[in-house]
Coordinates of C-alpha atoms and ligand atoms in Angstrom, one line a residue:
X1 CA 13.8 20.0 1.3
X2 CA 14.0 23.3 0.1
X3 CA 16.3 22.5 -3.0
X4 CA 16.0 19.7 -5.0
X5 CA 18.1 16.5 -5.2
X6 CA 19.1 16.5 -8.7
X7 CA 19.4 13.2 -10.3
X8 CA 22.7 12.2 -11.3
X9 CA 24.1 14.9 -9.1
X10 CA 27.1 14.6 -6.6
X11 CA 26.4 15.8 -3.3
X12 CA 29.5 16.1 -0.6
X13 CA 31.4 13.7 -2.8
X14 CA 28.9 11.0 -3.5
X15 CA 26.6 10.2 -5.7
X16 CA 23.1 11.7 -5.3
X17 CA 21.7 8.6 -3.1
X18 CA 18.2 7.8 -1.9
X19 CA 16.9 5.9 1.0
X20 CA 14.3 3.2 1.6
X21 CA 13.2 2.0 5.2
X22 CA 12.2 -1.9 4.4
X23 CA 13.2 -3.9 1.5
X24 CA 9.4 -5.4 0.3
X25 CA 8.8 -5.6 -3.3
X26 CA 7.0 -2.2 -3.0
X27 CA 10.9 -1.0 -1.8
X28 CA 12.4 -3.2 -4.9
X29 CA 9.7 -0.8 -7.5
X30 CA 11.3 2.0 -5.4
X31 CA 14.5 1.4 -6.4
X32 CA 14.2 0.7 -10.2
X33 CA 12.4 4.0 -10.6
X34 CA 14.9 6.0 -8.2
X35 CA 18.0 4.3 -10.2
X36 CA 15.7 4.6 -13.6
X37 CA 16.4 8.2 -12.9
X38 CA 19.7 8.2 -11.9
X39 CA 19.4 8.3 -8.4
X40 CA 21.8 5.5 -6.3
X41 CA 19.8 4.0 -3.5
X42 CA 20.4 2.9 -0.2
X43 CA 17.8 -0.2 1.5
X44 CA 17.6 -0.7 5.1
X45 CA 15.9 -4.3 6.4
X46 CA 17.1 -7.0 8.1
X47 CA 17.1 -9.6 5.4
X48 CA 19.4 -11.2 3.8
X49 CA 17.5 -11.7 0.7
X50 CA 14.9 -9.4 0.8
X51 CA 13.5 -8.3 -3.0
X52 CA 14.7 -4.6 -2.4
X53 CA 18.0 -4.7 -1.1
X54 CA 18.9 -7.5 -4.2
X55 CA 18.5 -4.9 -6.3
X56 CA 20.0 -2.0 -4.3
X57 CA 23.4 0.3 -4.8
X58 CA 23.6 -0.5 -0.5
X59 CA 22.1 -2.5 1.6
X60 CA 22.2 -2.6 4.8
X61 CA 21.0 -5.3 6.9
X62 CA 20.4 -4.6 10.6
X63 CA 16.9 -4.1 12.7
X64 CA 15.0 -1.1 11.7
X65 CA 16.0 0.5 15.6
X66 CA 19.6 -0.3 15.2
X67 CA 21.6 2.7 15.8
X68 CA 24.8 2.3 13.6
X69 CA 22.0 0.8 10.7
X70 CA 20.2 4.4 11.0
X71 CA 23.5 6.1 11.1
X72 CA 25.0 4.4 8.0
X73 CA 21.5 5.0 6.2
X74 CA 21.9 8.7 6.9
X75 CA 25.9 8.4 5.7
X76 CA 24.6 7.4 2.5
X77 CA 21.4 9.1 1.6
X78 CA 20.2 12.7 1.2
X79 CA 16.9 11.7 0.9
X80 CA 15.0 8.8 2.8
X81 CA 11.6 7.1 2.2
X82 CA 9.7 4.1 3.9
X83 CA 7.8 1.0 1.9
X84 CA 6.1 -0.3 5.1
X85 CA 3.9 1.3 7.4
X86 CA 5.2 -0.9 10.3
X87 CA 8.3 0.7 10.4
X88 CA 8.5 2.1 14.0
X89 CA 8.0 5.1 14.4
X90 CA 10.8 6.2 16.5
X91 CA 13.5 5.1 13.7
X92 CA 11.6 7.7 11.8
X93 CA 11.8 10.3 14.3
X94 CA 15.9 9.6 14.4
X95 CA 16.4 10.1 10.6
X96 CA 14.1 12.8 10.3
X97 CA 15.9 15.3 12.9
X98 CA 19.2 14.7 10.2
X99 CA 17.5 14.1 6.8
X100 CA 14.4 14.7 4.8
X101 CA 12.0 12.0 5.3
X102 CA 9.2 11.6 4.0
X103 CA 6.4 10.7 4.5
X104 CA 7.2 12.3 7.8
X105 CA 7.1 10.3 11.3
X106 CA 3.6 12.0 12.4
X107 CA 2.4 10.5 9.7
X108 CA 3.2 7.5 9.6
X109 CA 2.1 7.6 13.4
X110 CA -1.4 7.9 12.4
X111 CA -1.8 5.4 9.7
X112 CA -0.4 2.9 12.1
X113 CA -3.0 3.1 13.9
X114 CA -6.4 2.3 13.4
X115 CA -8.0 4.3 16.1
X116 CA -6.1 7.5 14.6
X117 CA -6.7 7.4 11.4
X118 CA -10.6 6.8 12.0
X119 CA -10.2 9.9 14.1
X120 CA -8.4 11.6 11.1
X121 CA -10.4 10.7 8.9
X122 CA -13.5 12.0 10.6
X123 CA -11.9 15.1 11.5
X124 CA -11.8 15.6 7.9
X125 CA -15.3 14.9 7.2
X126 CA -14.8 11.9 5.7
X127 CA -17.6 9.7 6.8
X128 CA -16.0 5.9 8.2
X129 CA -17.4 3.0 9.2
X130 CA -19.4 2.6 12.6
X131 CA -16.8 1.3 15.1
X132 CA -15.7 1.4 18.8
X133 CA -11.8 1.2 19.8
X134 CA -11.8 -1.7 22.3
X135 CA -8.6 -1.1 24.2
X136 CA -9.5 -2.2 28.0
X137 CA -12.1 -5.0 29.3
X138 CA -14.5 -2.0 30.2
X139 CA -14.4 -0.5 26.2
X140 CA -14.7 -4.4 25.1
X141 CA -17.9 -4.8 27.7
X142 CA -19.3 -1.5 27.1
X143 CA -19.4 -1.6 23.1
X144 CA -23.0 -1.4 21.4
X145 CA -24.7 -4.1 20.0
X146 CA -25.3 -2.3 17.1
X147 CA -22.1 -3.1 15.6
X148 CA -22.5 -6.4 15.8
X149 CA -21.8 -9.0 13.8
X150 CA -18.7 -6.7 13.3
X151 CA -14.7 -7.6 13.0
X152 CA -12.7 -6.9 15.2
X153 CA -9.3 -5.9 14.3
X154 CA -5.8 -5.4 16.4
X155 CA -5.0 -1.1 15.9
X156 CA -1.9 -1.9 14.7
X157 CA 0.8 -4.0 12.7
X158 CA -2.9 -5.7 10.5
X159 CA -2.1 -6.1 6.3
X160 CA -3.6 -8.5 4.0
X161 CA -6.1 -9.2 6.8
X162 CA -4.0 -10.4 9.4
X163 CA -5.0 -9.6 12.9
X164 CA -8.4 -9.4 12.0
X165 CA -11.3 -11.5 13.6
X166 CA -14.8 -11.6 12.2
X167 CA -17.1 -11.6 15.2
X168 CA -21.1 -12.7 15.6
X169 CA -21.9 -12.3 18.6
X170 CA -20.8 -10.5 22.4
X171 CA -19.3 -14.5 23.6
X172 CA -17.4 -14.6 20.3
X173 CA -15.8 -11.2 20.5
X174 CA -14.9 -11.8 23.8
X175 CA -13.1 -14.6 22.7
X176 CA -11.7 -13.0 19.6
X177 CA -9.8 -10.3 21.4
X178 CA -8.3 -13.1 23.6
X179 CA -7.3 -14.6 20.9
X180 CA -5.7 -11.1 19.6
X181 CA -3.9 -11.6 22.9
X182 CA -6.4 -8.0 24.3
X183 CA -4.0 -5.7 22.7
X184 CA -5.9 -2.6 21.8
X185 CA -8.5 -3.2 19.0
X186 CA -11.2 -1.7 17.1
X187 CA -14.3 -3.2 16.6
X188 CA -16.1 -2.6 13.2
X189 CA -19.8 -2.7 11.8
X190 CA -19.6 -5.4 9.4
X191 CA -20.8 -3.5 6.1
X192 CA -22.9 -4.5 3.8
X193 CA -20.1 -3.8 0.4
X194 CA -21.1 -3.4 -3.1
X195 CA -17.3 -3.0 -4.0
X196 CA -14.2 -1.8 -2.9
X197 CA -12.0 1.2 -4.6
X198 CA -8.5 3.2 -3.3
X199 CA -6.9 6.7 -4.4
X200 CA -3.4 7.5 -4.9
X201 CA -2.2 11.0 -4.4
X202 CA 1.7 12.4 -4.5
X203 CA 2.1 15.4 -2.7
X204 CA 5.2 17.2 -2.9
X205 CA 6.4 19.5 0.5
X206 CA 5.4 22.6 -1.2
X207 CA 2.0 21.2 -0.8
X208 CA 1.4 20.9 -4.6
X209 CA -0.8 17.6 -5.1
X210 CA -1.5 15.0 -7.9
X211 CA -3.6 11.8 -7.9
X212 CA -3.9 8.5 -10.2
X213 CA -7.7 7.9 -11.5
X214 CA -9.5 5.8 -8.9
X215 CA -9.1 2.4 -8.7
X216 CA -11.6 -0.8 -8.4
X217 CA -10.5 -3.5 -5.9
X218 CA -11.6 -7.1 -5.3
X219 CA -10.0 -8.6 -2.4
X220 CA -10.3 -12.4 -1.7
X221 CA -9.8 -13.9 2.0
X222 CA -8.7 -9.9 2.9
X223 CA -6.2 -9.6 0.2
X224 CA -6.0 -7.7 -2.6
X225 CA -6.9 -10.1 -5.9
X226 CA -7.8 -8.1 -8.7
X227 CA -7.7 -4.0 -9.7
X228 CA -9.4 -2.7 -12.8
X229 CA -8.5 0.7 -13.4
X230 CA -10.8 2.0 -16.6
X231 CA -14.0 4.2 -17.6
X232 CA -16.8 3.2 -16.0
X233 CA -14.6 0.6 -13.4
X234 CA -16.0 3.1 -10.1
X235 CA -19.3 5.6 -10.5
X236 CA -18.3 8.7 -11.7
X237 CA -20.2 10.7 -9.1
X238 CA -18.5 7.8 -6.6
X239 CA -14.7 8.5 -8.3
X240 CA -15.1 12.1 -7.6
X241 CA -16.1 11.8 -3.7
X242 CA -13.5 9.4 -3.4
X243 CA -10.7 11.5 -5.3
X244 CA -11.7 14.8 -2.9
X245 CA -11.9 12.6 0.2
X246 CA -8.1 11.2 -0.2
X247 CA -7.0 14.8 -1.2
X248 CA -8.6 15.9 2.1
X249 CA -7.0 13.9 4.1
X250 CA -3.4 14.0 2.6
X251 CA -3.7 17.8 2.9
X252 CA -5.0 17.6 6.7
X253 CA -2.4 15.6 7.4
X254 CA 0.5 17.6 5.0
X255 CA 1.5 14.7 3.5
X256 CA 4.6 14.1 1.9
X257 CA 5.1 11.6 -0.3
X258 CA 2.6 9.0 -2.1
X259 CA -0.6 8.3 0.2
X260 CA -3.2 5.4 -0.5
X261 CA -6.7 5.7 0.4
X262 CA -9.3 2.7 1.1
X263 CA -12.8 3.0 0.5
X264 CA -16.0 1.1 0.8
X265 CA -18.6 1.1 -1.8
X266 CA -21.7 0.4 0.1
X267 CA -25.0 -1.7 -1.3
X268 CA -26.6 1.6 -1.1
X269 CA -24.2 3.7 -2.9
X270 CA -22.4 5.5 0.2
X271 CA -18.8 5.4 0.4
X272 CA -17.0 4.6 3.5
X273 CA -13.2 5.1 4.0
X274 CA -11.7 2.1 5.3
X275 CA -7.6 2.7 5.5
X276 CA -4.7 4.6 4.4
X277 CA -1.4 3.3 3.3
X278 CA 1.3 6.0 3.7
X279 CA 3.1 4.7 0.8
X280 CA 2.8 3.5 -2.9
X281 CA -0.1 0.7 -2.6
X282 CA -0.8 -2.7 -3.8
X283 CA -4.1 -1.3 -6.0
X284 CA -1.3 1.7 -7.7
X285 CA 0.5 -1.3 -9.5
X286 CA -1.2 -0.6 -12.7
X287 CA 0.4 2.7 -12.9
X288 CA 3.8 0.5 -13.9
X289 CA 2.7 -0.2 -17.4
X290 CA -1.2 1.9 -17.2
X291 CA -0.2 5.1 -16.9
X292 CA 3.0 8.0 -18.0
X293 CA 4.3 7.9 -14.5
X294 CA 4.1 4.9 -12.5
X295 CA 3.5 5.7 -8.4
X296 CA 7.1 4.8 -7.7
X297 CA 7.8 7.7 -10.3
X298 CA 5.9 10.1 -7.9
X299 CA 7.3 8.3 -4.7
X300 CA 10.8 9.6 -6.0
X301 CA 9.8 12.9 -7.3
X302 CA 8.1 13.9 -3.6
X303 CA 11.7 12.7 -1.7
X304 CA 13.6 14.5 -4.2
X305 CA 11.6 17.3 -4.1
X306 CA 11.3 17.4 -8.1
X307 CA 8.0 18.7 -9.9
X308 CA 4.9 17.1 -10.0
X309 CA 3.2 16.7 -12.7
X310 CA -0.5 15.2 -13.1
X311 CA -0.1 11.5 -14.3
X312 CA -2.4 10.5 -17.1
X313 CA -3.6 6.7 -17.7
X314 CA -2.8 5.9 -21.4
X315 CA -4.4 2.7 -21.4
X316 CA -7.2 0.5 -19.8
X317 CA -5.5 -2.1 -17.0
X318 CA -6.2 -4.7 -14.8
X319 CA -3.7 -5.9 -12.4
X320 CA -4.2 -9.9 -10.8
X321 CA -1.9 -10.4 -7.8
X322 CA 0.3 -13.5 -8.1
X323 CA 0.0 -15.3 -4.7
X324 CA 2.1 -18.2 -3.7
X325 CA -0.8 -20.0 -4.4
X326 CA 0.1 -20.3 -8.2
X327 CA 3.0 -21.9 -7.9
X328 CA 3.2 -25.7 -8.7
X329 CA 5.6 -27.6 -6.2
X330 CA 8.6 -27.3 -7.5
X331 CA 7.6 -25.4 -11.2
X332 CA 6.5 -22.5 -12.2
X333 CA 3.2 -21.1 -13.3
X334 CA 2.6 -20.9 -16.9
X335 CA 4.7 -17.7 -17.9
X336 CA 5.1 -18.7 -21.5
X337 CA 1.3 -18.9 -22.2
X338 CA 0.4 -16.3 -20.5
X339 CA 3.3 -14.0 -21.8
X340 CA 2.0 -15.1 -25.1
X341 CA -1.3 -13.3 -24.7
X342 CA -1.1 -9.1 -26.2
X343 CA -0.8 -6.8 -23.4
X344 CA 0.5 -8.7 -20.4
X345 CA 3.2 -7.2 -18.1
X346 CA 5.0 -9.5 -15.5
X347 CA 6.4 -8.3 -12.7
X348 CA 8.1 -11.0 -10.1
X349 CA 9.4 -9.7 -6.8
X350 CA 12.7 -12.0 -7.0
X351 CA 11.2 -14.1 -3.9
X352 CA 12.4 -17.4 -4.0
X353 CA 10.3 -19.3 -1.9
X354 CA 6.2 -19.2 -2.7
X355 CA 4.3 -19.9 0.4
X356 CA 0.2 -19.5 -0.2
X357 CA -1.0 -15.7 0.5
X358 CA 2.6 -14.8 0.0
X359 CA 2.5 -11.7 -2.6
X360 CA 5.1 -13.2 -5.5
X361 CA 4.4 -10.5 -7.8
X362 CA 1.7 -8.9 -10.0
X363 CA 0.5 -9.3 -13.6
X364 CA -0.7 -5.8 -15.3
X365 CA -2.5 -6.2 -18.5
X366 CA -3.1 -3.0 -20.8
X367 CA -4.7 -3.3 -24.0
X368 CA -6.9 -0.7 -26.6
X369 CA -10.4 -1.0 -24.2
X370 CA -11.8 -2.4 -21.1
X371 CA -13.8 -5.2 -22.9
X372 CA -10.2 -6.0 -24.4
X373 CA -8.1 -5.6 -21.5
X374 CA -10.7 -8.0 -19.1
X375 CA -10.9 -10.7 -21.9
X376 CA -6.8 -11.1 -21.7
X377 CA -7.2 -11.0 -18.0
X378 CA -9.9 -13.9 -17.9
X379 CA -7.8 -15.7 -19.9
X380 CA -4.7 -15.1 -18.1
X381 CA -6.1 -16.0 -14.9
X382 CA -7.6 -19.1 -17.0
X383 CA -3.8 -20.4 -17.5
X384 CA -2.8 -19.1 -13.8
X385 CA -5.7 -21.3 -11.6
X386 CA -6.8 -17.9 -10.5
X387 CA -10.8 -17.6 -9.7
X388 CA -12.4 -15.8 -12.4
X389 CA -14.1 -12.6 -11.7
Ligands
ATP401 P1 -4.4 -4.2 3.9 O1 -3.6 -3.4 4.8 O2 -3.6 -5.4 3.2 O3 -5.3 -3.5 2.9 P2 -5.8 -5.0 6.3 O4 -5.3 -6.2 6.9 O5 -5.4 -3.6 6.8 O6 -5.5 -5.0 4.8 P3 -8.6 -4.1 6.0 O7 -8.3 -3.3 4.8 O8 -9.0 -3.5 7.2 O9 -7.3 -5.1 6.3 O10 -9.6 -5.2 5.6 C1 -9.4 -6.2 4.6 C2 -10.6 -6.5 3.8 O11 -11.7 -7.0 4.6 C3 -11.3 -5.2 3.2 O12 -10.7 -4.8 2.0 C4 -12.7 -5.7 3.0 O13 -12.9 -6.5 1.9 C5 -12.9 -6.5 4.3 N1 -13.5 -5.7 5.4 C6 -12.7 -5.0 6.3 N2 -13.5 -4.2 7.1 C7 -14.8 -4.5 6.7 C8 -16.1 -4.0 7.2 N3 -16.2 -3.2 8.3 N4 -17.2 -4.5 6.6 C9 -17.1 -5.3 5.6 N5 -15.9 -5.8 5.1 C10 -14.8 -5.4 5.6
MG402 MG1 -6.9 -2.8 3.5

């Protein structure tokens, strides 16, 4: 975009609008900043009641391929975004030959699939874990043994450690990718990890680029659980790699928009990219109540084609992820109590039915220093049934 979209302005007769492919809670955080701002928004996703489109100016509700949905999302929006990185690609490709989109298409492309994005990050000089794309008998047969026990994960369409099978030997990966139903994989070294950490980083199209501080990630059962965001959280020497890694690869790529990069903290103090999220990410949640802009903030600025400015963490945080898990049959968890404690920031993702690993919504929890800010958390988690950490 070579001029900005001005909030609040009028463009052709309507009201400056912006667009979001998928309507996810990350969409829903998309739209309260882009309407915090003045912006009217516009969410494409099949679903009735999905958290975005709730909250949106438009929703429209067809398949993410359907001609007359893309058609009416262009109509509406001078500007359009996506929240998932399973969007397909071509429905990119159609509304980025009419309207800014960002990130673009190619992008996307490449974070959708594994094999890529290894090859992406490599070519960047980013160092990844061992790993051999298994996408015909004859790569499945010929793969070293060296990278086993490994896990062996489907190239595309995987989150939250779906489509992911952890492999011993040559007899059980055989079975695994049968049970993947031998679409194309890729088999990885299972690493030996100390911890895990991400990056976010907005760049804008005029290739200026800002990042968040790096954060510290615990998954359980290959989802996110817990990010602590605060000194001494990630190595210093560790932070800075990871912080000129991500930037790499954004600017190898020309991002647009907000990027997430995944990283592997080693036993022996390497770090190993695992993924990229072309989009605001789970571990950037923090940033809501953390930081002066929040990621969505940034997500809006690079589609509008607004200034970038560094964003600078005011305070400690730790974010716990509220999985369906929490919720008592037929109650909720204990909001009261834990609203009670200094420093605690709930955000719910207006989903009405909790199923267990179904992401519900996410508690951030600021406060004056880290020792502060993890004591609330323990506690918090305490009242929630979450595992301490
Ligand atoms: P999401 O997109 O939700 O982040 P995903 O389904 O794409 O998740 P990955 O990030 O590939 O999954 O893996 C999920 C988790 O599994 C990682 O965060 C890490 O804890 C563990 N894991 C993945 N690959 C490896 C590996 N090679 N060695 C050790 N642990 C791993
Ligand atoms: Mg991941």
């Amino acid at each position: 975009m070579s001029k900005p979209l001005l909030p609040g302005s009028v463009v052709n007769g309507q009201p400056a609008t912006l667009g979001v492919m998928g309507g996810g809670q990350l969409g829903r955080m998309f739209v309260h900043a882009a309407q915090a701002m003045g912006y009217f928004t516009a969410v494409l996703d099949p679903d009735v009641a999905s958290p975005a489109g709730l909250v949106s100016h438009h929703h429209i509700q067809t398949d993410y391929l359907d001609e007359q949905g893309l058609a009416q999302l262009m109509q509406r929006c001078a500007a359009i975004t996506t929240e998932f990185e399973n969007v397909p690609a071509p429905a990119l490709v159609t509304l980025g030959a009419h309207r800014p989109v960002a990130p673009s298409a190619d992008a996307v492309a490449i974070a959708q699939d594994r094999a890529a994005e290894k090859a992406h990050f490599v070519n960047c000089g980013v160092p990844v874990a061992p790993h051999a794309v298994t996408a015909k008998p004859e790569q499945l047969a010929a793969v070293n043994d060296d990278l086993l026990p490994g896990i062996l994960k489907t190239a595309r369409m995987g989150y939250d450690g779906k489509g992911q099978i952890r492999v011993k030997t040559r007899a059980e990966l055989v079975a695994a990718w049968d049970q993947l139903k031998n679409v194309p994989c890729v088999l990885e070294k299972m690493l030996p990890l100390k911890a895990e950490c991400s990056v976010i980083v907005a760049r804008g199209a005029d290739g200026q680029m800002v990042n968040f501080p790096v954060q510290s990630n615990l998954h359980r059962e290959g989802i996110l659980a817990v990010t602590s965001v605060h000194e001494g959280a990630v190595p210093a020497d560790l932070a800075a790699q990871a912080v000129a890694a991500t930037r790499a690869i954004a600017e190898g790529i020309h991002y647009v928009g907000v990027l997430c990069v995944e990283f592997f903290i080693l036993e022996g103090g390497q770090l190993v990219v695992n993924e990229m999220a072309p989009r605001p990410h789970n571990s950037g949640h923090y940033t809501m109540n953390a930081c002066d802009q929040s990621q969505f903030e940034l997500q809006v600025r690079t589609l509008a084609g607004l200034p970038l400015t560094q964003p600078r963490q005011h305070s400690p945080a730790i974010m716990l992820n509220l999985l369906g898990d929490l919720w008592p049959e037929g109650a909720s968890p204990a909001w009261a109590q834990v609203l009670a404690l200094p420093g605690t920031h709930l955000h719910l993702y207006g989903k009405l039915s909790a199923r267990p690993g179904r992401k519900m919504g996410h508690l951030n929890i600021t406060g004056a220093t880290p020792e502060a800010v993890r004591a609330t958390a323990l506690q918090a988690a305490a009242l929630l049934g979450i595992e301490a950490f």
